[in-house]
Amino acid sequence: MIDQIRKYIEEAKGFSTNSSAEIEEFRIKFLGKKGILNDLFAHFKTVPNEQKKEFGQVVNELKNLVNDKVNTLKEALEGSSEVTSGIDLTRPGENFEIGSRHPINSVKNRIVEIFSRIGFTLSDGPEIEDDWHNFTALNLPEHHPARDMQDTFFIEKEPDVVLRTHTSSVQIRYMEENKPPMRILSPGRVYRNEAISSRSHMMFHQIEGLYIDKDVSFADLRQTLSYFTEALFGKSKIRLRPSYFPFTEPSAEVDVYWGLETETDYRMTKGTGWLEIMGCGMVDPNVLKNVNIDPEEYTGFAFGMGIERIALLLYQIGDIRMYTENDLRFLEQFKSELF
Ligand code: DAH
C-alpha cells in the first residue's frame, strides 16, 4: 500500500501540462470526491497500527504535493493564457475583406446627389404597375402605337397589370398626390420583354426627373441638364435632338459632347464625339390634365435615363453583362467609390 502511495507521489511530481482541462483532470483524479486521496483516507482505519504513522505521513505528503502542483500549474497557465488558450495576441491580424458598392448603385447615388443640390427630392413607386400609371395617364391610350416602343411584361390582362416599363409611371403617381411646384427624382428597376443580348436585359434601372412649376421653360430644361452632365462627367456641352415621347411635347434626345481626344473617345462615340445619354421634354399638357394640373397655369419638364448606360460611359465598362456576372475582378474595381 505504502509503495503504491509512493508511486502516486512520483506520478504527481512528474506531472506537467499547460492545458487547463488536464490540470482539472489531474485534480479530480487525486482530490475529487471519488479521488485517490479520499480512497486512501477511507483506508486509514484498516491500516495496521504500526504502519499508521508512516501511512499518514505519505498520504499527507501526496495531498500537499498534489495541491501545490495544481496551484502552480494554474498560476503558470494564467500568466500565459493568451498563448495556451489558442489565441496569440502577437500574431498579425487577419485581413477583413470589405465589399464595394455595385457600380449601378454608386452611379445612381451620384446622380441623386447631383440633383439634390438643386432641390430635387426622391420619390418612388411600385414595380408592379397598372395600365393607367404606366401608359394611359402618360398620354399612351389603349392601342396607341407608341405602346410598342417598350415590350411589356403583363402580369394580368383586363384590367392590365404590368411590370413597369419605365420610371415615368412615378411621375403620374407623384403628380396625383401632390401640388406644384414639384421637383422629384425617381430611380428604380424597370422591365422589358426584350431578347437578352449583350445590349438588352429584361430588367434594368432608370432614373426619372420631373420639374413642374409656373413658367418652367425649355431653356430651364437645357440648363439643368447641362449642369448635370458637367457635375457627373465634367462635360457641360450638350445638344438636344428632336425626338418623340408621348408624354412630352416637344421631346428631345440628349447628347453630351464627349470629345475626340483619345482612341477610346473615337470608339465610344463612333467618331462623332457625341454620346446619347437620355430622353427628355416638356411635360405634355395632356399628361398634366390627366393628373388635374392646369396646363394653362403650370408647365414642366421631365427626363429619363438608363443607369446601366450612364455607368457604362462613366466607368468605360466594356460590356453590360459585367453588371450581372458577379465577377469579383470586375466588382473590386469600384472599391474606391465613395457613393
Ligand atoms: N420613359 C422613357 C423611356 O423609358 C424615358 C423618358 C424620356 C423619360 C423622356 C422622360 C422623358 O421623362 O421626358 O425610354
mmCIF file of N, CA and C in Angstrom, residues 31-129:
data_model
loop_
_atom_site.group_PDB
_atom_site.id
_atom_site.type_symbol
_atom_site.label_atom_id
_atom_site.label_comp_id
_atom_site.label_asym_id
_atom_site.label_seq_id
_atom_site.Cartn_x
_atom_site.Cartn_y
_atom_site.Cartn_z
ATOM 1 N N LEU A 31 -7.910 14.669 -5.946
ATOM 2 C CA LEU A 31 -8.604 15.379 -4.871
ATOM 3 C C LEU A 31 -10.126 15.301 -4.973
ATOM 4 N N GLY A 32 -10.610 14.741 -6.025
ATOM 5 C CA GLY A 32 -12.059 14.675 -6.223
ATOM 6 C C GLY A 32 -12.732 13.806 -5.172
ATOM 7 N N LYS A 33 -14.075 13.906 -5.127
ATOM 8 C CA LYS A 33 -14.844 13.160 -4.128
ATOM 9 C C LYS A 33 -14.535 11.664 -4.149
ATOM 10 N N LYS A 34 -14.447 11.156 -5.393
ATOM 11 C CA LYS A 34 -14.139 9.721 -5.504
ATOM 12 C C LYS A 34 -12.683 9.532 -5.878
ATOM 13 N N GLY A 35 -11.898 10.525 -5.520
ATOM 14 C CA GLY A 35 -10.494 10.519 -5.915
ATOM 15 C C GLY A 35 -9.621 9.638 -5.036
ATOM 16 N N ILE A 36 -8.363 9.550 -5.475
ATOM 17 C CA ILE A 36 -7.410 8.668 -4.814
ATOM 18 C C ILE A 36 -7.231 9.017 -3.333
ATOM 19 N N LEU A 37 -7.140 10.321 -3.030
ATOM 20 C CA LEU A 37 -6.868 10.693 -1.639
ATOM 21 C C LEU A 37 -8.015 10.320 -0.710
ATOM 22 N N ASN A 38 -9.225 10.565 -1.131
ATOM 23 C CA ASN A 38 -10.366 10.165 -0.302
ATOM 24 C C ASN A 38 -10.370 8.663 -0.071
ATOM 25 N N ASP A 39 -10.011 7.940 -1.113
ATOM 26 C CA ASP A 39 -9.910 6.488 -1.007
ATOM 27 C C ASP A 39 -8.904 6.088 0.077
ATOM 28 N N LEU A 40 -7.759 6.756 0.004
ATOM 29 C CA LEU A 40 -6.687 6.430 0.946
ATOM 30 C C LEU A 40 -7.085 6.762 2.380
ATOM 31 N N PHE A 41 -7.748 7.946 2.523
ATOM 32 C CA PHE A 41 -8.190 8.309 3.875
ATOM 33 C C PHE A 41 -9.195 7.288 4.397
ATOM 34 N N ALA A 42 -10.034 6.799 3.509
ATOM 35 C CA ALA A 42 -11.017 5.794 3.924
ATOM 36 C C ALA A 42 -10.329 4.499 4.368
ATOM 37 N N HIS A 43 -9.199 4.213 3.713
ATOM 38 C CA HIS A 43 -8.442 3.012 4.046
ATOM 39 C C HIS A 43 -7.753 3.080 5.404
ATOM 40 N N PHE A 44 -7.586 4.310 5.881
ATOM 41 C CA PHE A 44 -6.759 4.530 7.068
ATOM 42 C C PHE A 44 -7.101 3.595 8.217
ATOM 43 N N LYS A 45 -8.461 3.377 8.385
ATOM 44 C CA LYS A 45 -8.911 2.531 9.501
ATOM 45 C C LYS A 45 -8.317 1.127 9.440
ATOM 46 N N THR A 46 -8.207 0.624 8.215
ATOM 47 C CA THR A 46 -7.785 -0.778 8.064
ATOM 48 C C THR A 46 -6.278 -0.950 8.119
ATOM 49 N N VAL A 47 -5.556 0.150 8.172
ATOM 50 C CA VAL A 47 -4.089 0.043 8.185
ATOM 51 C C VAL A 47 -3.643 -0.456 9.567
ATOM 52 N N PRO A 48 -2.769 -1.436 9.617
ATOM 53 C CA PRO A 48 -2.280 -1.913 10.917
ATOM 54 C C PRO A 48 -1.655 -0.764 11.718
ATOM 55 N N ASN A 49 -1.863 -0.789 13.048
ATOM 56 C CA ASN A 49 -1.432 0.333 13.889
ATOM 57 C C ASN A 49 0.009 0.751 13.683
ATOM 58 N N GLU A 50 0.891 -0.287 13.542
ATOM 59 C CA GLU A 50 2.315 0.076 13.460
ATOM 60 C C GLU A 50 2.652 0.800 12.158
ATOM 61 N N GLN A 51 1.762 0.669 11.174
ATOM 62 C CA GLN A 51 2.023 1.382 9.903
ATOM 63 C C GLN A 51 1.304 2.726 9.816
ATOM 64 N N LYS A 52 0.395 2.954 10.750
ATOM 65 C CA LYS A 52 -0.461 4.151 10.661
ATOM 66 C C LYS A 52 0.318 5.446 10.510
ATOM 67 N N LYS A 53 1.418 5.548 11.297
ATOM 68 C CA LYS A 53 2.172 6.801 11.281
ATOM 69 C C LYS A 53 2.771 7.073 9.902
ATOM 70 N N GLU A 54 3.445 6.010 9.408
ATOM 71 C CA GLU A 54 4.099 6.187 8.097
ATOM 72 C C GLU A 54 3.061 6.429 6.998
ATOM 73 N N PHE A 55 1.985 5.647 7.100
ATOM 74 C CA PHE A 55 0.905 5.792 6.123
ATOM 75 C C PHE A 55 0.378 7.235 6.107
ATOM 76 N N GLY A 56 0.115 7.739 7.331
ATOM 77 C CA GLY A 56 -0.379 9.117 7.450
ATOM 78 C C GLY A 56 0.586 10.109 6.827
ATOM 79 N N GLN A 57 1.859 9.907 7.048
ATOM 80 C CA GLN A 57 2.841 10.843 6.508
ATOM 81 C C GLN A 57 2.845 10.879 4.975
ATOM 82 N N VAL A 58 2.903 9.651 4.380
ATOM 83 C CA VAL A 58 2.984 9.645 2.906
ATOM 84 C C VAL A 58 1.697 10.159 2.253
ATOM 85 N N VAL A 59 0.581 9.815 2.913
ATOM 86 C CA VAL A 59 -0.675 10.313 2.331
ATOM 87 C C VAL A 59 -0.709 11.841 2.394
ATOM 88 N N ASN A 60 -0.290 12.415 3.519
ATOM 89 C CA ASN A 60 -0.245 13.867 3.625
ATOM 90 C C ASN A 60 0.725 14.485 2.633
ATOM 91 N N GLU A 61 1.840 13.786 2.471
ATOM 92 C CA GLU A 61 2.826 14.283 1.506
ATOM 93 C C GLU A 61 2.195 14.352 0.109
ATOM 94 N N LEU A 62 1.497 13.260 -0.214
ATOM 95 C CA LEU A 62 0.850 13.219 -1.536
ATOM 96 C C LEU A 62 -0.173 14.349 -1.671
ATOM 97 N N LYS A 63 -0.973 14.525 -0.631
ATOM 98 C CA LYS A 63 -2.022 15.536 -0.690
ATOM 99 C C LYS A 63 -1.426 16.937 -0.891
ATOM 100 N N ASN A 64 -0.394 17.255 -0.102
ATOM 101 C CA ASN A 64 0.217 18.586 -0.238
ATOM 102 C C ASN A 64 0.836 18.782 -1.619
ATOM 103 N N LEU A 65 1.475 17.685 -2.063
ATOM 104 C CA LEU A 65 2.124 17.765 -3.365
ATOM 105 C C LEU A 65 1.116 18.059 -4.480
ATOM 106 N N VAL A 66 0.027 17.293 -4.403
ATOM 107 C CA VAL A 66 -0.991 17.473 -5.447
ATOM 108 C C VAL A 66 -1.561 18.890 -5.391
ATOM 109 N N ASN A 67 -1.862 19.361 -4.171
ATOM 110 C CA ASN A 67 -2.371 20.733 -4.033
ATOM 111 C C ASN A 67 -1.403 21.761 -4.610
ATOM 112 N N ASP A 68 -0.154 21.638 -4.240
ATOM 113 C CA ASP A 68 0.858 22.585 -4.761
ATOM 114 C C ASP A 68 0.929 22.533 -6.283
ATOM 115 N N LYS A 69 0.929 21.295 -6.763
ATOM 116 C CA LYS A 69 1.065 21.113 -8.207
ATOM 117 C C LYS A 69 -0.084 21.819 -8.941
ATOM 118 N N VAL A 70 -1.286 21.557 -8.469
ATOM 119 C CA VAL A 70 -2.457 22.151 -9.119
ATOM 120 C C VAL A 70 -2.341 23.681 -9.102
ATOM 121 N N ASN A 71 -1.943 24.221 -7.927
ATOM 122 C CA ASN A 71 -1.849 25.679 -7.831
ATOM 123 C C ASN A 71 -0.767 26.247 -8.744
ATOM 124 N N THR A 72 0.412 25.638 -8.732
ATOM 125 C CA THR A 72 1.484 26.222 -9.557
ATOM 126 C C THR A 72 1.163 26.092 -11.054
ATOM 127 N N LEU A 73 0.598 24.947 -11.431
ATOM 128 C CA LEU A 73 0.265 24.806 -12.866
ATOM 129 C C LEU A 73 -0.787 25.820 -13.282
ATOM 130 N N LYS A 74 -1.771 26.035 -12.405
ATOM 131 C CA LYS A 74 -2.821 27.010 -12.727
ATOM 132 C C LYS A 74 -2.253 28.412 -12.858
ATOM 133 N N GLU A 75 -1.381 28.749 -11.926
ATOM 134 C CA GLU A 75 -0.773 30.080 -11.984
ATOM 135 C C GLU A 75 0.016 30.269 -13.276
ATOM 136 N N ALA A 76 0.774 29.246 -13.621
ATOM 137 C CA ALA A 76 1.585 29.335 -14.839
ATOM 138 C C ALA A 76 0.673 29.538 -16.057
ATOM 139 N N LEU A 77 -0.445 28.840 -16.010
ATOM 140 C CA LEU A 77 -1.376 28.914 -17.129
ATOM 141 C C LEU A 77 -1.971 30.317 -17.265
ATOM 142 N N GLU A 78 -2.360 30.889 -16.126
ATOM 143 C CA GLU A 78 -2.942 32.233 -16.179
ATOM 144 C C GLU A 78 -1.950 33.254 -16.689
ATOM 145 N N GLY A 79 -0.691 33.081 -16.257
ATOM 146 C CA GLY A 79 0.338 34.033 -16.672
ATOM 147 C C GLY A 79 0.556 34.036 -18.173
ATOM 148 N N SER A 80 0.216 32.946 -18.828
ATOM 149 C CA SER A 80 0.479 32.895 -20.275
ATOM 150 C C SER A 80 -0.773 32.500 -21.027
ATOM 151 N N SER A 81 -1.910 32.995 -20.540
ATOM 152 C CA SER A 81 -3.177 32.492 -21.068
ATOM 153 C C SER A 81 -3.365 32.776 -22.555
ATOM 154 N N GLU A 82 -2.788 33.905 -23.055
ATOM 155 C CA GLU A 82 -3.046 34.218 -24.463
ATOM 156 C C GLU A 82 -2.419 33.185 -25.394
ATOM 157 N N VAL A 83 -1.355 32.539 -24.938
ATOM 158 C CA VAL A 83 -0.757 31.517 -25.785
ATOM 159 C C VAL A 83 -1.512 30.205 -25.632
ATOM 160 N N THR A 84 -1.759 29.838 -24.351
ATOM 161 C CA THR A 84 -2.280 28.496 -24.121
ATOM 162 C C THR A 84 -3.738 28.359 -24.474
ATOM 163 N N SER A 85 -4.508 29.452 -24.497
ATOM 164 C CA SER A 85 -5.907 29.274 -24.844
ATOM 165 C C SER A 85 -6.103 29.332 -26.355
ATOM 166 N N GLY A 86 -5.016 29.297 -27.072
ATOM 167 C CA GLY A 86 -5.133 29.211 -28.519
ATOM 168 C C GLY A 86 -5.187 30.555 -29.211
ATOM 169 N N ILE A 87 -5.120 31.667 -28.443
ATOM 170 C CA ILE A 87 -5.125 32.980 -29.088
ATOM 171 C C ILE A 87 -3.767 33.618 -28.867
ATOM 172 N N ASP A 88 -3.093 33.887 -29.928
ATOM 173 C CA ASP A 88 -1.782 34.506 -29.821
ATOM 174 C C ASP A 88 -1.924 35.970 -30.206
ATOM 175 N N LEU A 89 -1.896 36.822 -29.166
ATOM 176 C CA LEU A 89 -2.150 38.246 -29.427
ATOM 177 C C LEU A 89 -1.028 38.906 -30.206
ATOM 178 N N THR A 90 0.069 38.223 -30.339
ATOM 179 C CA THR A 90 1.180 38.838 -31.070
ATOM 180 C C THR A 90 1.098 38.557 -32.565
ATOM 181 N N ARG A 91 0.183 37.665 -32.955
ATOM 182 C CA ARG A 91 0.075 37.364 -34.392
ATOM 183 C C ARG A 91 -0.539 38.523 -35.149
ATOM 184 N N PRO A 92 -0.092 38.757 -36.387
ATOM 185 C CA PRO A 92 -0.718 39.827 -37.167
ATOM 186 C C PRO A 92 -2.183 39.492 -37.441
ATOM 187 N N GLY A 93 -3.050 40.515 -37.500
ATOM 188 C CA GLY A 93 -4.474 40.275 -37.671
ATOM 189 C C GLY A 93 -4.815 39.738 -39.038
ATOM 190 N N GLU A 94 -5.989 39.153 -39.145
ATOM 191 C CA GLU A 94 -6.426 38.680 -40.445
ATOM 192 C C GLU A 94 -7.066 39.816 -41.229
ATOM 193 N N ASN A 95 -6.909 39.797 -42.524
ATOM 194 C CA ASN A 95 -7.472 40.849 -43.352
ATOM 195 C C ASN A 95 -8.985 40.719 -43.461
ATOM 196 N N PHE A 96 -9.674 41.806 -43.202
ATOM 197 C CA PHE A 96 -11.111 41.828 -43.433
ATOM 198 C C PHE A 96 -11.345 42.238 -44.876
ATOM 199 N N GLU A 97 -12.070 41.454 -45.618
ATOM 200 C CA GLU A 97 -12.382 41.863 -46.989
ATOM 201 C C GLU A 97 -13.634 42.735 -46.963
ATOM 202 N N ILE A 98 -13.463 43.997 -47.322
ATOM 203 C CA ILE A 98 -14.618 44.887 -47.344
ATOM 204 C C ILE A 98 -15.179 44.908 -48.757
ATOM 205 N N GLY A 99 -16.472 44.759 -48.867
ATOM 206 C CA GLY A 99 -17.083 44.744 -50.190
ATOM 207 C C GLY A 99 -17.095 46.127 -50.817
ATOM 208 N N SER A 100 -17.562 46.198 -52.047
ATOM 209 C CA SER A 100 -17.645 47.510 -52.688
ATOM 210 C C SER A 100 -19.066 47.694 -53.208
ATOM 211 N N ARG A 101 -19.433 48.945 -53.398
ATOM 212 C CA ARG A 101 -20.744 49.196 -53.960
ATOM 213 C C ARG A 101 -20.790 48.754 -55.415
ATOM 214 N N HIS A 102 -21.931 48.263 -55.812
ATOM 215 C CA HIS A 102 -22.103 47.915 -57.215
ATOM 216 C C HIS A 102 -22.113 49.211 -58.032
ATOM 217 N N PRO A 103 -21.455 49.195 -59.213
ATOM 218 C CA PRO A 103 -21.388 50.436 -59.994
ATOM 219 C C PRO A 103 -22.758 51.045 -60.305
ATOM 220 N N ILE A 104 -23.768 50.215 -60.505
ATOM 221 C CA ILE A 104 -25.107 50.745 -60.787
ATOM 222 C C ILE A 104 -25.593 51.571 -59.594
ATOM 223 N N ASN A 105 -25.342 51.006 -58.429
ATOM 224 C CA ASN A 105 -25.786 51.671 -57.215
ATOM 225 C C ASN A 105 -25.014 52.966 -56.972
ATOM 226 N N SER A 106 -23.711 52.935 -57.199
ATOM 227 C CA SER A 106 -22.962 54.151 -56.896
ATOM 228 C C SER A 106 -23.254 55.245 -57.918
ATOM 229 N N VAL A 107 -23.501 54.862 -59.177
ATOM 230 C CA VAL A 107 -23.861 55.893 -60.163
ATOM 231 C C VAL A 107 -25.232 56.477 -59.824
ATOM 232 N N LYS A 108 -26.144 55.615 -59.452
ATOM 233 C CA LYS A 108 -27.471 56.100 -59.054
ATOM 234 C C LYS A 108 -27.336 57.109 -57.908
ATOM 235 N N ASN A 109 -26.532 56.740 -56.907
ATOM 236 C CA ASN A 109 -26.357 57.642 -55.765
ATOM 237 C C ASN A 109 -25.726 58.971 -56.181
ATOM 238 N N ARG A 110 -24.802 58.899 -57.110
ATOM 239 C CA ARG A 110 -24.170 60.141 -57.580
ATOM 240 C C ARG A 110 -25.174 61.047 -58.276
ATOM 241 N N ILE A 111 -26.001 60.429 -59.125
ATOM 242 C CA ILE A 111 -27.000 61.215 -59.860
ATOM 243 C C ILE A 111 -27.975 61.863 -58.877
ATOM 244 N N VAL A 112 -28.401 61.067 -57.895
ATOM 245 C CA VAL A 112 -29.337 61.588 -56.894
ATOM 246 C C VAL A 112 -28.695 62.765 -56.157
ATOM 247 N N GLU A 113 -27.421 62.606 -55.830
ATOM 248 C CA GLU A 113 -26.737 63.666 -55.080
ATOM 249 C C GLU A 113 -26.647 64.944 -55.911
ATOM 250 N N ILE A 114 -26.334 64.785 -57.191
ATOM 251 C CA ILE A 114 -26.182 65.965 -58.058
ATOM 252 C C ILE A 114 -27.500 66.734 -58.165
ATOM 253 N N PHE A 115 -28.592 66.009 -58.345
ATOM 254 C CA PHE A 115 -29.878 66.700 -58.473
ATOM 255 C C PHE A 115 -30.398 67.202 -57.130
ATOM 256 N N SER A 116 -29.984 66.540 -56.053
ATOM 257 C CA SER A 116 -30.473 67.015 -54.748
ATOM 258 C C SER A 116 -29.880 68.388 -54.436
ATOM 259 N N ARG A 117 -28.713 68.683 -55.002
ATOM 260 C CA ARG A 117 -28.108 70.006 -54.780
ATOM 261 C C ARG A 117 -28.970 71.122 -55.356
ATOM 262 N N ILE A 118 -29.801 70.800 -56.354
ATOM 263 C CA ILE A 118 -30.650 71.847 -56.915
ATOM 264 C C ILE A 118 -32.128 71.577 -56.593
ATOM 265 N N GLY A 119 -32.346 70.941 -55.464
ATOM 266 C CA GLY A 119 -33.694 70.894 -54.915
ATOM 267 C C GLY A 119 -34.556 69.711 -55.290
ATOM 268 N N PHE A 120 -33.993 68.711 -55.989
ATOM 269 C CA PHE A 120 -34.807 67.529 -56.326
ATOM 270 C C PHE A 120 -34.828 66.578 -55.145
ATOM 271 N N THR A 121 -36.018 66.050 -54.848
ATOM 272 C CA THR A 121 -36.108 65.056 -53.783
ATOM 273 C C THR A 121 -36.562 63.717 -54.364
ATOM 274 N N LEU A 122 -36.352 62.662 -53.587
ATOM 275 C CA LEU A 122 -36.641 61.313 -54.084
ATOM 276 C C LEU A 122 -38.113 60.962 -53.949
ATOM 277 N N SER A 123 -38.571 60.191 -54.913
ATOM 278 C CA SER A 123 -39.927 59.668 -54.829
ATOM 279 C C SER A 123 -39.918 58.316 -55.528
ATOM 280 N N ASP A 124 -40.582 57.330 -54.953
ATOM 281 C CA ASP A 124 -40.614 56.065 -55.687
ATOM 282 C C ASP A 124 -42.028 55.516 -55.813
ATOM 283 N N GLY A 125 -42.139 54.501 -56.628
ATOM 284 C CA GLY A 125 -43.454 53.905 -56.888
ATOM 285 C C GLY A 125 -43.277 52.408 -57.069
ATOM 286 N N PRO A 126 -44.380 51.702 -57.250
ATOM 287 C CA PRO A 126 -44.308 50.232 -57.343
ATOM 288 C C PRO A 126 -43.740 49.743 -58.675
ATOM 289 N N GLU A 127 -43.111 48.566 -58.629
ATOM 290 C CA GLU A 127 -42.598 47.963 -59.869
ATOM 291 C C GLU A 127 -43.708 47.221 -60.601
ATOM 292 N N ILE A 128 -44.691 46.767 -59.843
ATOM 293 C CA ILE A 128 -45.881 46.187 -60.474
ATOM 294 C C ILE A 128 -46.887 47.320 -60.596
ATOM 295 N N GLU A 129 -47.264 47.626 -61.808
ATOM 296 C CA GLU A 129 -47.965 48.869 -62.061
ATOM 297 C C GLU A 129 -49.243 48.615 -62.852
#
